[in-house]
mmCIF file of C-alpha atoms in Angstrom:
data_model
loop_
_atom_site.group_PDB
_atom_site.id
_atom_site.type_symbol
_atom_site.label_atom_id
_atom_site.label_comp_id
_atom_site.label_asym_id
_atom_site.label_seq_id
_atom_site.Cartn_x
_atom_site.Cartn_y
_atom_site.Cartn_z
ATOM 1 C CA UNK A 432 0.078 -0.046 0.036
ATOM 2 C CA UNK A 433 1.630 3.090 -1.109
ATOM 3 C CA UNK A 434 -1.009 5.828 -2.003
ATOM 4 C CA UNK A 435 -3.712 6.763 0.348
ATOM 5 C CA UNK A 436 -6.593 8.845 -0.826
ATOM 6 C CA UNK A 437 -9.033 10.779 1.307
ATOM 7 C CA UNK A 438 -12.446 11.691 0.001
ATOM 8 C CA UNK A 439 -13.819 14.441 2.247
ATOM 9 C CA UNK A 440 -11.588 16.633 4.440
ATOM 10 C CA UNK A 441 -13.945 17.320 7.377
ATOM 11 C CA UNK A 442 -13.056 16.647 10.948
ATOM 12 C CA UNK A 443 -13.051 12.808 10.466
ATOM 13 C CA UNK A 444 -11.047 12.990 7.089
ATOM 14 C CA UNK A 445 -8.820 15.662 8.178
ATOM 15 C CA UNK A 446 -8.111 13.768 11.545
ATOM 16 C CA UNK A 447 -6.967 10.647 9.083
ATOM 17 C CA UNK A 448 -4.781 13.060 7.359
ATOM 18 C CA UNK A 449 -3.317 14.386 10.398
ATOM 19 C CA UNK A 450 -3.025 10.947 12.130
ATOM 20 C CA UNK A 451 -1.146 9.437 9.228
ATOM 21 C CA UNK A 452 1.290 12.337 9.234
ATOM 22 C CA UNK A 453 1.864 12.168 13.055
ATOM 23 C CA UNK A 454 2.426 8.275 13.316
ATOM 24 C CA UNK A 455 3.678 7.412 9.735
ATOM 25 C CA UNK A 456 5.507 10.426 8.414
ATOM 26 C CA UNK A 457 6.555 10.019 4.784
ATOM 27 C CA UNK A 458 5.365 6.337 4.587
ATOM 28 C CA UNK A 459 2.480 7.007 2.137
ATOM 29 C CA UNK A 460 1.675 9.173 -0.823
ATOM 30 C CA UNK A 461 -1.621 11.026 0.739
ATOM 31 C CA UNK A 462 -3.957 12.947 -1.478
ATOM 32 C CA UNK A 463 -7.476 14.278 -0.724
ATOM 33 C CA UNK A 464 -10.452 15.042 -2.850
ATOM 34 C CA UNK A 465 -12.731 17.866 -1.355
ATOM 35 C CA UNK A 466 -15.200 20.300 -2.593
ATOM 36 C CA UNK A 467 -13.619 23.323 -0.780
ATOM 37 C CA UNK A 468 -10.425 24.582 -2.379
ATOM 38 C CA UNK A 469 -9.314 26.296 0.739
ATOM 39 C CA UNK A 470 -9.498 23.166 2.692
ATOM 40 C CA UNK A 471 -7.122 21.423 0.441
ATOM 41 C CA UNK A 472 -4.683 24.367 0.328
ATOM 42 C CA UNK A 473 -4.740 24.178 4.304
ATOM 43 C CA UNK A 474 -4.089 20.724 4.370
ATOM 44 C CA UNK A 475 -1.070 21.048 1.914
ATOM 45 C CA UNK A 476 0.118 23.942 3.792
ATOM 46 C CA UNK A 477 0.205 21.570 6.893
ATOM 47 C CA UNK A 478 2.032 19.266 4.872
ATOM 48 C CA UNK A 479 -0.446 16.362 5.682
ATOM 49 C CA UNK A 480 -1.367 15.860 1.910
ATOM 50 C CA UNK A 481 0.788 16.137 -1.048
ATOM 51 C CA UNK A 482 -1.998 16.874 -3.741
ATOM 52 C CA UNK A 483 -5.662 17.731 -3.797
ATOM 53 C CA UNK A 484 -8.586 17.755 -6.150
ATOM 54 C CA UNK A 485 -11.843 19.460 -6.009
ATOM 55 C CA UNK A 486 -13.339 16.657 -8.188
ATOM 56 C CA UNK A 487 -11.382 13.387 -9.107
ATOM 57 C CA UNK A 488 -9.060 13.741 -11.841
ATOM 58 C CA UNK A 489 -6.253 11.352 -11.445
ATOM 59 C CA UNK A 490 -6.525 10.376 -7.600
ATOM 60 C CA UNK A 491 -8.918 7.487 -7.487
ATOM 61 C CA UNK A 492 -7.148 5.707 -10.339
ATOM 62 C CA UNK A 493 -4.157 5.482 -8.524
ATOM 63 C CA UNK A 494 -4.900 4.949 -4.862
ATOM 64 C CA UNK A 495 -4.298 1.715 -3.037
ATOM 65 C CA UNK A 496 -6.626 2.632 -0.266
ATOM 66 C CA UNK A 497 -9.431 5.181 -0.208
ATOM 67 C CA UNK A 498 -11.098 6.357 2.858
ATOM 68 C CA UNK A 499 -14.610 8.181 2.340
ATOM 69 C CA UNK A 500 -15.633 10.392 5.006
ATOM 70 C CA UNK A 501 -18.982 11.687 3.279
ATOM 71 C CA UNK A 502 -22.625 11.895 4.631
ATOM 72 C CA UNK A 503 -24.354 8.497 3.476
ATOM 73 C CA UNK A 504 -26.462 10.049 0.833
ATOM 74 C CA UNK A 505 -23.548 11.994 -0.547
ATOM 75 C CA UNK A 506 -21.322 8.632 -0.488
ATOM 76 C CA UNK A 507 -24.221 6.836 -2.745
ATOM 77 C CA UNK A 508 -23.771 9.684 -5.360
ATOM 78 C CA UNK A 509 -20.325 9.600 -5.004
ATOM 79 C CA UNK A 510 -19.822 6.098 -5.561
ATOM 80 C CA UNK A 511 -22.435 6.196 -8.541
ATOM 81 C CA UNK A 512 -20.355 8.912 -10.171
ATOM 82 C CA UNK A 513 -16.869 7.429 -9.862
ATOM 83 C CA UNK A 514 -17.532 3.544 -9.840
ATOM 84 C CA UNK A 515 -15.189 3.098 -12.893
ATOM 85 C CA UNK A 516 -12.599 5.324 -11.472
ATOM 86 C CA UNK A 517 -11.115 3.215 -8.647
ATOM 87 C CA UNK A 518 -7.997 1.236 -9.183
ATOM 88 C CA UNK A 519 -8.620 -2.447 -9.645
ATOM 89 C CA UNK A 520 -7.880 -4.129 -6.349
ATOM 90 C CA UNK A 521 -8.128 -0.915 -4.289
ATOM 91 C CA UNK A 522 -9.366 -0.997 -0.554
ATOM 92 C CA UNK A 523 -12.105 1.439 -0.368
ATOM 93 C CA UNK A 524 -13.719 2.359 2.982
ATOM 94 C CA UNK A 525 -16.132 4.462 4.554
ATOM 95 C CA UNK A 526 -16.659 6.088 8.136
ATOM 96 C CA UNK A 527 -20.298 6.488 8.661
ATOM 97 C CA UNK A 528 -22.202 6.068 11.958
ATOM 98 C CA UNK A 529 -24.848 3.509 10.571
ATOM 99 C CA UNK A 530 -24.393 0.461 8.769
ATOM 100 C CA UNK A 531 -27.320 -1.967 8.021
ATOM 101 C CA UNK A 532 -29.017 0.580 5.992
ATOM 102 C CA UNK A 533 -25.871 1.956 4.609
ATOM 103 C CA UNK A 534 -24.961 -1.350 3.364
ATOM 104 C CA UNK A 535 -28.459 -1.916 1.930
ATOM 105 C CA UNK A 536 -28.476 1.548 0.537
ATOM 106 C CA UNK A 537 -24.907 1.604 -1.365
ATOM 107 C CA UNK A 538 -24.278 -2.100 -1.954
ATOM 108 C CA UNK A 539 -25.662 -1.822 -5.529
ATOM 109 C CA UNK A 540 -23.405 0.948 -6.387
ATOM 110 C CA UNK A 541 -20.026 -0.724 -5.193
ATOM 111 C CA UNK A 542 -17.753 -1.322 -8.015
ATOM 112 C CA UNK A 543 -16.787 -5.064 -8.266
ATOM 113 C CA UNK A 544 -13.265 -4.539 -8.833
ATOM 114 C CA UNK A 545 -12.275 -3.035 -5.403
ATOM 115 C CA UNK A 546 -12.805 -4.425 -1.951
ATOM 116 C CA UNK A 547 -15.351 -2.158 -0.004
ATOM 117 C CA UNK A 548 -14.803 -2.293 3.725
ATOM 118 C CA UNK A 549 -17.471 -0.899 5.958
ATOM 119 C CA UNK A 550 -16.076 0.805 8.968
ATOM 120 C CA UNK A 551 -16.760 3.275 11.769
ATOM 121 C CA UNK A 552 -14.217 5.360 14.016
ATOM 122 C CA UNK A 553 -15.592 5.872 17.393
ATOM 123 C CA UNK A 554 -13.974 9.024 17.722
ATOM 124 C CA UNK A 555 -14.800 12.656 16.649
ATOM 125 C CA UNK A 556 -15.435 16.161 17.624
ATOM 126 C CA UNK A 557 -18.654 17.889 18.122
ATOM 127 C CA UNK A 558 -17.748 20.588 15.864
ATOM 128 C CA UNK A 559 -17.326 20.206 12.069
ATOM 129 C CA UNK A 560 -14.620 20.998 9.641
ATOM 130 C CA UNK A 561 -10.936 20.297 8.805
ATOM 131 C CA UNK A 562 -9.919 23.025 11.171
ATOM 132 C CA UNK A 563 -11.017 20.900 14.164
ATOM 133 C CA UNK A 564 -9.177 17.675 12.946
ATOM 134 C CA UNK A 565 -6.787 16.673 15.147
ATOM 135 C CA UNK A 566 -4.669 13.455 15.295
ATOM 136 C CA UNK A 567 -4.935 12.938 19.006
ATOM 137 C CA UNK A 568 -8.530 12.190 18.631
ATOM 138 C CA UNK A 569 -7.716 8.682 17.300
ATOM 139 C CA UNK A 570 -5.239 7.786 19.929
ATOM 140 C CA UNK A 571 -6.679 4.784 21.972
ATOM 141 C CA UNK A 572 -10.061 5.011 20.253
ATOM 142 C CA UNK A 573 -12.184 2.120 19.292
ATOM 143 C CA UNK A 574 -12.727 1.142 15.616
ATOM 144 C CA UNK A 575 -15.580 -1.028 14.286
ATOM 145 C CA UNK A 576 -15.415 -2.930 11.006
ATOM 146 C CA UNK A 577 -18.436 -4.772 9.708
ATOM 147 C CA UNK A 578 -17.124 -7.117 7.121
ATOM 148 C CA UNK A 579 -19.438 -8.936 4.506
ATOM 149 C CA UNK A 580 -18.768 -12.069 2.607
ATOM 150 C CA UNK A 581 -17.258 -10.101 -0.163
ATOM 151 C CA UNK A 582 -14.312 -8.796 1.681
ATOM 152 C CA UNK A 583 -10.745 -10.319 1.363
ATOM 153 C CA UNK A 584 -9.460 -11.559 4.671
ATOM 154 C CA UNK A 585 -6.031 -10.333 4.014
ATOM 155 C CA UNK A 586 -7.310 -6.835 3.026
ATOM 156 C CA UNK A 587 -9.196 -6.730 6.454
ATOM 157 C CA UNK A 588 -6.012 -7.619 8.398
ATOM 158 C CA UNK A 589 -4.222 -4.940 6.252
ATOM 159 C CA UNK A 590 -6.776 -2.154 6.916
ATOM 160 C CA UNK A 591 -6.802 -3.438 10.873
ATOM 161 C CA UNK A 592 -3.004 -3.049 11.012
ATOM 162 C CA UNK A 593 -3.020 0.521 9.373
ATOM 163 C CA UNK A 594 -5.884 1.707 11.859
ATOM 164 C CA UNK A 595 -3.615 0.559 14.938
ATOM 165 C CA UNK A 596 -0.480 2.191 13.362
ATOM 166 C CA UNK A 597 -2.277 5.452 13.187
ATOM 167 C CA UNK A 598 -3.417 5.443 16.724
ATOM 168 C CA UNK A 599 -6.591 3.220 17.340
ATOM 169 C CA UNK A 600 -6.581 1.080 20.288
ATOM 170 C CA UNK A 601 -9.026 -1.470 19.887
ATOM 171 C CA UNK A 602 -10.477 -2.454 16.446
ATOM 172 C CA UNK A 603 -13.479 -4.896 16.419
ATOM 173 C CA UNK A 604 -15.462 -6.763 13.944
ATOM 174 C CA UNK A 605 -19.271 -7.014 14.224
ATOM 175 C CA UNK A 606 -22.374 -7.474 12.222
ATOM 176 C CA UNK A 607 -24.383 -4.427 10.698
ATOM 177 C CA UNK A 608 -27.173 -5.085 12.962
ATOM 178 C CA UNK A 609 -25.206 -5.427 16.203
ATOM 179 C CA UNK A 610 -23.211 -2.070 15.140
ATOM 180 C CA UNK A 611 -26.561 -0.025 14.670
ATOM 181 C CA UNK A 612 -28.275 -1.271 17.910
ATOM 182 C CA UNK A 613 -25.038 -0.588 19.998
ATOM 183 C CA UNK A 614 -24.521 2.665 18.129
ATOM 184 C CA UNK A 615 -28.044 3.392 18.628
ATOM 185 C CA UNK A 616 -27.334 3.245 22.709
ATOM 186 C CA UNK A 617 -23.753 4.380 23.026
ATOM 187 C CA UNK A 618 -23.764 7.373 20.544
ATOM 188 C CA UNK A 619 -27.047 8.367 19.201
ATOM 189 C CA UNK A 620 -29.129 8.000 22.413
ATOM 190 C CA UNK A 621 -26.210 10.158 24.485
ATOM 191 C CA UNK A 622 -26.367 12.615 21.571
ATOM 192 C CA UNK A 623 -30.236 12.806 21.902
ATOM 193 C CA UNK A 624 -29.996 13.059 25.828
ATOM 194 C CA UNK A 625 -27.544 15.993 25.503
ATOM 195 C CA UNK A 626 -29.731 17.749 23.109
ATOM 196 C CA UNK A 627 -32.840 17.229 25.327
ATOM 197 C CA UNK A 628 -30.846 18.433 28.273
ATOM 198 C CA UNK A 629 -29.704 21.537 26.531
ATOM 199 C CA UNK A 630 -33.011 22.526 25.221
ATOM 200 C CA UNK A 631 -34.931 21.810 28.382
ATOM 201 C CA UNK A 632 -33.355 24.760 29.945
ATOM 202 C CA UNK A 633 -35.167 28.023 30.687
ATOM 203 C CA UNK A 634 -33.444 30.678 28.595
ATOM 204 C CA UNK A 635 -34.626 33.441 30.659
ATOM 205 C CA UNK A 636 -32.297 32.137 33.608
ATOM 206 C CA UNK A 637 -28.556 32.910 33.766
ATOM 207 C CA UNK A 638 -27.714 29.175 33.808
ATOM 208 C CA UNK A 639 -24.201 29.641 33.065
ATOM 209 C CA UNK A 640 -23.489 30.953 36.436
ATOM 210 C CA UNK A 641 -24.621 27.765 38.080
ATOM 211 C CA UNK A 642 -22.860 25.086 35.887
ATOM 212 C CA UNK A 643 -20.316 22.577 37.120
ATOM 213 C CA UNK A 644 -18.067 19.838 35.261
ATOM 214 C CA UNK A 645 -21.028 17.386 35.353
ATOM 215 C CA UNK A 646 -23.475 19.839 33.009
ATOM 216 C CA UNK A 647 -20.243 20.775 30.852
ATOM 217 C CA UNK A 648 -19.586 17.212 30.250
ATOM 218 C CA UNK A 649 -23.113 16.041 29.733
ATOM 219 C CA UNK A 650 -23.931 18.712 27.263
ATOM 220 C CA UNK A 651 -20.708 19.013 25.434
ATOM 221 C CA UNK A 652 -21.933 17.060 22.440
ATOM 222 C CA UNK A 653 -25.399 19.233 22.244
ATOM 223 C CA UNK A 654 -23.380 21.329 20.084
ATOM 224 C CA UNK A 655 -24.362 19.062 17.056
ATOM 225 C CA UNK A 656 -24.211 19.038 13.228
ATOM 226 C CA UNK A 657 -27.882 19.050 12.553
ATOM 227 C CA UNK A 658 -27.777 17.790 8.843
ATOM 228 C CA UNK A 659 -25.524 14.788 9.703
ATOM 229 C CA UNK A 660 -27.204 13.851 12.876
ATOM 230 C CA UNK A 661 -30.950 14.082 11.406
ATOM 231 C CA UNK A 662 -29.771 11.721 8.600
ATOM 232 C CA UNK A 663 -27.957 9.444 11.149
ATOM 233 C CA UNK A 664 -31.154 9.241 13.606
ATOM 234 C CA UNK A 665 -33.675 8.749 10.785
ATOM 235 C CA UNK A 666 -31.564 5.893 9.245
ATOM 236 C CA UNK A 667 -31.164 4.235 12.401
ATOM 237 C CA UNK A 668 -34.573 5.097 13.874
ATOM 238 C CA UNK A 669 -35.557 1.489 15.084
ATOM 239 C CA UNK A 670 -32.493 0.596 17.038
ATOM 240 C CA UNK A 671 -32.594 4.317 18.346
ATOM 241 C CA UNK A 672 -36.275 4.364 19.446
ATOM 242 C CA UNK A 673 -35.863 0.853 21.190
ATOM 243 C CA UNK A 674 -33.050 2.653 23.257
ATOM 244 C CA UNK A 675 -35.417 5.578 24.174
ATOM 245 C CA UNK A 676 -37.878 3.014 25.502
ATOM 246 C CA UNK A 677 -35.239 1.470 27.618
ATOM 247 C CA UNK A 678 -33.843 4.904 29.104
ATOM 248 C CA UNK A 679 -37.540 6.259 29.479
ATOM 249 C CA UNK A 680 -38.307 3.231 31.824
ATOM 250 C CA UNK A 681 -35.105 3.644 33.840
ATOM 251 C CA UNK A 682 -35.899 7.560 34.108
ATOM 252 C CA UNK A 683 -39.340 6.839 35.297
ATOM 253 C CA UNK A 684 -38.146 3.906 37.747
ATOM 254 C CA UNK A 685 -35.960 6.787 39.227
ATOM 255 C CA UNK A 686 -38.765 9.321 39.088
ATOM 256 C CA UNK A 687 -41.185 6.897 40.806
ATOM 257 C CA UNK A 688 -38.746 6.168 43.483
ATOM 258 C CA UNK A 689 -38.040 9.972 44.362
ATOM 259 C CA UNK A 690 -41.979 10.590 44.228
ATOM 260 C CA UNK A 691 -42.604 7.992 46.744
ATOM 261 C CA UNK A 692 -39.554 8.714 48.972
ATOM 262 C CA UNK A 693 -38.333 4.940 48.297
ATOM 263 C CA UNK A 694 -34.794 5.526 49.816
ATOM 264 C CA UNK A 695 -33.814 1.765 49.559
ATOM 265 C CA UNK A 696 -34.786 1.785 46.001
ATOM 266 C CA UNK A 697 -32.749 4.674 45.243
ATOM 267 C CA UNK A 698 -29.537 3.337 47.057
ATOM 268 C CA UNK A 699 -29.948 0.234 44.868
ATOM 269 C CA UNK A 700 -30.544 2.292 41.749
ATOM 270 C CA UNK A 701 -27.384 4.378 42.453
ATOM 271 C CA UNK A 702 -25.399 1.061 43.392
ATOM 272 C CA UNK A 703 -26.249 -0.563 40.439
ATOM 273 C CA UNK A 704 -25.119 2.492 38.312
ATOM 274 C CA UNK A 705 -21.799 2.695 40.231
ATOM 275 C CA UNK A 706 -21.153 -1.005 39.720
ATOM 276 C CA UNK A 707 -21.792 -0.907 36.101
ATOM 277 C CA UNK A 708 -19.848 2.130 35.483
ATOM 278 C CA UNK A 709 -16.799 0.502 37.554
ATOM 279 C CA UNK A 710 -17.196 -2.633 35.209
ATOM 280 C CA UNK A 711 -17.224 -0.468 32.091
ATOM 281 C CA UNK A 712 -14.210 1.362 33.213
ATOM 282 C CA UNK A 713 -12.171 -2.013 33.751
ATOM 283 C CA UNK A 714 -13.052 -3.435 30.466
ATOM 284 C CA UNK A 715 -12.483 0.003 28.665
ATOM 285 C CA UNK A 716 -9.018 -0.004 30.300
ATOM 286 C CA UNK A 717 -7.825 -2.912 28.401
ATOM 287 C CA UNK A 718 -7.500 -0.797 25.135
ATOM 288 C CA UNK A 719 -3.990 -0.430 23.627
ATOM 289 C CA UNK A 720 -1.680 1.704 26.029
#
């Protein structure tokens, strides 16, 4: 693998560029396709890409690995337009936060002469754009791969090794359904909670005077890309709504205990959450040091 092409230099694509430069400088030829000329110019100034194009002219035809960081519907259009431009035998991957509907959506448009690997970096920022890309975001982060029967095992292994080389700690293989179920809970539900908490405030109050770390931590991701997250929520609505139901039941459980002064029940609820959090921390600490 000599040439890596990045399609989309937003916060994820830009972070890939910066992580490659930080961990494996001068190892690959790195190029990019992005509709924003200023973004391409900035990436070249930063030294994280050698060449950029607003629309593909020569990049896809030569790239051994193509990492596409586009909105799901934009990705479909990109594949339709450039299906015959990819280098035969190239590894092509995407980074979207949904998988089963994504697979169903774009499978008919995947060129037969490339190995298309569905992937999802479990790292990012609440802000968007290349200016917020940071190589450190990938350090020790999780990465999910959803293989299909069409993937070449050697390419999966090569891509996994590449991910670990640029900072990712744990790379796991999961089915598309399991991916969407878990992401509905761990990512989409948490964003929904942050949005609801932020929007439930009475704006006539000077809330900022009363805020501590807990409020800041819980609402950080409420600064949200409305276009991307609307698409993600709707494309994974079944799994997300199931997570809503489970969460609402737990909120009702706690609310009832408070209403009825059920002290022992509240103790049990808080002990349960503490035990689960400690177990989570223990498991999460096993990521690559």
